[in-house]
Coordinates of C-alpha atoms in Angstrom, one line a residue:
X177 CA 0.0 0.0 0.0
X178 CA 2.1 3.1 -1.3
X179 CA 0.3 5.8 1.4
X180 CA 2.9 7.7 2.4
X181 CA 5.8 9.2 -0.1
X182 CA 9.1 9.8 0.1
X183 CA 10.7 11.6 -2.3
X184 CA 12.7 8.3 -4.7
X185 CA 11.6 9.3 -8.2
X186 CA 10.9 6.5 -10.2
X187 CA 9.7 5.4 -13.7
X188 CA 7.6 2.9 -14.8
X189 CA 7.4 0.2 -18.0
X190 CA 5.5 2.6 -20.1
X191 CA 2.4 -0.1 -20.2
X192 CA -1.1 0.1 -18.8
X193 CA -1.5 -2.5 -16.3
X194 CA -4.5 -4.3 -15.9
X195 CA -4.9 -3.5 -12.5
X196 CA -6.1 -0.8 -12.7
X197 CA -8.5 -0.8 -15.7
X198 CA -10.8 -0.7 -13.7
X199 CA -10.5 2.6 -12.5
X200 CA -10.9 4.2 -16.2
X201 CA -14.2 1.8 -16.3
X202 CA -15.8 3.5 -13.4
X203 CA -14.6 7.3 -15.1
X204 CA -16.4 6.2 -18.3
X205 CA -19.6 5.2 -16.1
X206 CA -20.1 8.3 -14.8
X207 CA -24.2 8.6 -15.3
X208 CA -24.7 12.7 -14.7
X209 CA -23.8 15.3 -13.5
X210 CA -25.6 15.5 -10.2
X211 CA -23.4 13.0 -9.4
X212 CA -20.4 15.2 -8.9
X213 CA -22.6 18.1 -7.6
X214 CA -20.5 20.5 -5.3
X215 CA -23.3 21.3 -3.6
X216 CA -22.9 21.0 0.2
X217 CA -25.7 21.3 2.8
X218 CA -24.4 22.4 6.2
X219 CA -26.3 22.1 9.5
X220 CA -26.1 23.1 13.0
X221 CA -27.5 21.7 16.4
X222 CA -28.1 23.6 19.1
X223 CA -24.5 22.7 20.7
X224 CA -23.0 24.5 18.1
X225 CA -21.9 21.2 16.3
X226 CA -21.8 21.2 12.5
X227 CA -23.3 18.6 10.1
X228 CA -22.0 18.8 6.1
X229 CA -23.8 16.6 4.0
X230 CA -24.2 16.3 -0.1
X231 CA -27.6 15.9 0.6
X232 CA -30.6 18.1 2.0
X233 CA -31.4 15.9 4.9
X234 CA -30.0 15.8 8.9
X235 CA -30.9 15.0 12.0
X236 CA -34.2 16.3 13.3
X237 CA -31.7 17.9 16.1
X238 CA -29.9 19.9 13.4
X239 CA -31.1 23.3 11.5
X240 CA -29.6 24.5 8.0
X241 CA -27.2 26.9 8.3
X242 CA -26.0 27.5 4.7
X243 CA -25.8 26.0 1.4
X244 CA -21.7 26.2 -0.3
X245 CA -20.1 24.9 -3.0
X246 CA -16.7 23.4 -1.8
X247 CA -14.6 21.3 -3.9
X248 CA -13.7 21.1 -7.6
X249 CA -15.3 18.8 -9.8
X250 CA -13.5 16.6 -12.6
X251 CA -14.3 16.8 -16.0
X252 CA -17.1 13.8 -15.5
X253 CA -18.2 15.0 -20.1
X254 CA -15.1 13.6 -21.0
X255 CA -15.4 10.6 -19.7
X256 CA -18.9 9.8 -20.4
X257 CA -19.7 7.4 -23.8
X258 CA -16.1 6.3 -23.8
X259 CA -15.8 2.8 -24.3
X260 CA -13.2 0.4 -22.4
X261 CA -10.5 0.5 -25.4
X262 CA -10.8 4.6 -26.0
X263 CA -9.7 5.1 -22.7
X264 CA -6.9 2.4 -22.8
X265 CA -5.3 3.9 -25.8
X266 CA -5.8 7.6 -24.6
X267 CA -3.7 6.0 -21.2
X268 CA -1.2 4.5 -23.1
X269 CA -0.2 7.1 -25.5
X270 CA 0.0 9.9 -22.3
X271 CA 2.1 7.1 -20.1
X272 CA 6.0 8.0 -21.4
X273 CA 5.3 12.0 -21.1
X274 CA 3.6 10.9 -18.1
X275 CA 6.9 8.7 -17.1
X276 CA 8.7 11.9 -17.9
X277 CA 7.7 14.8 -16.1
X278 CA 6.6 13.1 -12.9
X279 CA 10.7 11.9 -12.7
X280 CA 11.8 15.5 -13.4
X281 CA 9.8 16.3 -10.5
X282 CA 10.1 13.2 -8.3
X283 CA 6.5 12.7 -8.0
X284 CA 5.4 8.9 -8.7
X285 CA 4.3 8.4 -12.3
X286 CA 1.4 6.5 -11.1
X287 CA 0.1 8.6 -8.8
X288 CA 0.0 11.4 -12.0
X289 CA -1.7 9.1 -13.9
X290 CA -4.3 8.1 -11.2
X291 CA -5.5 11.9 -11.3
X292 CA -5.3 12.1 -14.6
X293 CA -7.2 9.6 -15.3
X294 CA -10.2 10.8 -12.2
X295 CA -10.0 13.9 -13.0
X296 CA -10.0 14.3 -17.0
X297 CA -9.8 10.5 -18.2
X298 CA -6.8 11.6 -20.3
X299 CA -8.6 14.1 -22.7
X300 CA -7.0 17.1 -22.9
X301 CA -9.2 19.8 -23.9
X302 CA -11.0 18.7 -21.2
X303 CA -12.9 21.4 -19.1
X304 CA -14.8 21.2 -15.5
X305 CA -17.6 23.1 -14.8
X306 CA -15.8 25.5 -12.6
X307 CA -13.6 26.4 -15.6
X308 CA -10.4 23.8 -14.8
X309 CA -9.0 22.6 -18.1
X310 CA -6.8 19.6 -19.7
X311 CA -5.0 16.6 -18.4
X312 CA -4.7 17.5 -14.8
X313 CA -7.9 19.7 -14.5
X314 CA -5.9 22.9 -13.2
X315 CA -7.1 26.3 -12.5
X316 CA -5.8 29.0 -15.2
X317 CA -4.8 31.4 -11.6
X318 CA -3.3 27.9 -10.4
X319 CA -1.4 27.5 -13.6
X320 CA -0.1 30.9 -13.7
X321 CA 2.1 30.6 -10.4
X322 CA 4.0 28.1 -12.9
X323 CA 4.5 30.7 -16.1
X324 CA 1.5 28.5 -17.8
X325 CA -1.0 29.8 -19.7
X326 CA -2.5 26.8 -22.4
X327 CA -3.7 24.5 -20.2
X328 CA -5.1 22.9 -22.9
X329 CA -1.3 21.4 -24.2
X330 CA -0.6 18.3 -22.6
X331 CA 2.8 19.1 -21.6
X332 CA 2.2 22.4 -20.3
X333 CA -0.8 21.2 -18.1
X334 CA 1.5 18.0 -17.1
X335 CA 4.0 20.4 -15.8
X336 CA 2.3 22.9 -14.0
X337 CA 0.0 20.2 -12.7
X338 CA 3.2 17.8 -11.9
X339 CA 4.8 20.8 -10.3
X340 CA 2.2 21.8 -8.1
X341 CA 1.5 18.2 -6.6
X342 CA 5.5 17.7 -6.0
X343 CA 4.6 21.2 -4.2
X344 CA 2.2 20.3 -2.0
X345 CA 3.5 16.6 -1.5
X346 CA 6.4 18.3 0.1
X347 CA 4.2 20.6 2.1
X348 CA 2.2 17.8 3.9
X349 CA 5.6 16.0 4.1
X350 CA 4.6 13.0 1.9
X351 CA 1.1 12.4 3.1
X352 CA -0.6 12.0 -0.1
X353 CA -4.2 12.3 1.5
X354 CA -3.6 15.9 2.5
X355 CA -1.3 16.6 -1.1
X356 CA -4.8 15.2 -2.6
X357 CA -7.2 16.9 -0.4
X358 CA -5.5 20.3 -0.7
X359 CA -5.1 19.7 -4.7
X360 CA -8.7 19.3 -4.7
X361 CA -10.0 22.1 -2.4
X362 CA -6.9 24.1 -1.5
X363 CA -4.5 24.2 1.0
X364 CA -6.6 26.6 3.0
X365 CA -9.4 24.0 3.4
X366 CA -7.2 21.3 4.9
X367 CA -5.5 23.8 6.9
X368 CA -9.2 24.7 8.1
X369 CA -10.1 21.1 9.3
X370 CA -6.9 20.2 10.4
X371 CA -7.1 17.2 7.6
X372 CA -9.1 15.9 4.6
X373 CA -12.5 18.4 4.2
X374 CA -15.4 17.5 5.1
X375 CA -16.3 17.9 1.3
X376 CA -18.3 14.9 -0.8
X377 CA -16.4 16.1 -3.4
X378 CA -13.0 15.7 -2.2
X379 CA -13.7 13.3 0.3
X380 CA -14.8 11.1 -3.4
X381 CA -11.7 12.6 -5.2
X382 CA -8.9 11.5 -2.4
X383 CA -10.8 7.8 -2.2
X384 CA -10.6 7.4 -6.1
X385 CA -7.1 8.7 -6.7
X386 CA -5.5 6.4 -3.9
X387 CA -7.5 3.6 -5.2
X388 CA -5.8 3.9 -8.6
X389 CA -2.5 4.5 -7.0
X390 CA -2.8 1.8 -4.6
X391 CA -4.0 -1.1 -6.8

């Protein structure tokens, strides 16, 4: 179980194992977008406790408080009507720059391509709702502390993207949970909770991505 990382670059064979196929099937499944909502309900009981939910409901103790939008949301239109093979060959023809840029920055290749593939499922003029673009799904203010601006290149998104996870993998001193969670919904967010957000939508996004990684 790779959890934890140290920085060791590494690279890889250059093939798609089938372990992990089954990642890209679940991408390609995704049904609609409700599914990936941001939409976060947050309640509050009468000791002052807080309740977040992705759903209107609580218990009966609990009153709404506010209704926020907290995490970023992949790509989920580029992945739907793929088929099994599409997916594979997008992978596999992304895998060597892939190999590449996560050694120059001593990030593990397979972590990069776990995100890749949650976030985007390797299209590159792929675009979030929230206006996050390409491989890696970064935001163009995000991109621009790296001297990016066409997220929509491969390499350019694959080395701002690269760059800022070695970033905040050295930050959270190799705990890739909190690199993820902060990735996801900023580095303020985790520094909020102390930890991973109490956001469906990261919450989702850490789970996938170290299932990927981990397989």
């Amino acid at each position: 179980m790779k959890r934890n990382f140290q920085y060791a670059g590494h690279a890889g064979s250059g093939g798609l194992p089938t372990r992990w196929l089954w990642l890209l099937l679940c991408a390609a499944m995704l049904a609609a977008p409700a599914a990936f909502a941001q939409k976060v309900y947050v309640y509050r009981n009468a000791q002052g406790q807080l309740w977040f939910t992705g759903h209107p409901a609580a218990p009966s103790n609990y009153t709404l408080e506010t209704v926020k939008n907290y995490g970023q949301p992949p790509a989920w239109r580029s992945c739907i009507g793929l088929s099994n093979a599409d997916l594979t060959r997008r992978a596999v023809s992304y895998t060597p720059l892939i190999e590449r840029i996560a050694a120059q920055h001593q990030v593990p290749w397979e972590l990069v391509r776990s995100i890749i593939s949650v976030e985007s499922c390797f299209d590159p003029k792929a675009e979030s709702t929230v206006g996050a673009r390409g491989l890696m799904q970064l935001m163009p203010d995000t991109a621009k502390l790296f001297g990016i601006t066409d997220l929509f290149n491969p390499e350019a998104n694959l080395q701002a993207g690269v760059r800022y996870l070695a970033r905040l993998i050295k930050r959270y001193n190799g705990n890739l949970h909190l690199a993820l969670a902060a990735y996801n919904a900023g580095p303020g967010a985790v520094k909020k909770y102390g930890g991973i957000p109490p956001y469906p939508e990261t919450q989702r996004f850490v789970r996938r991505v170290m299932a990927g990684y981990d397989s």
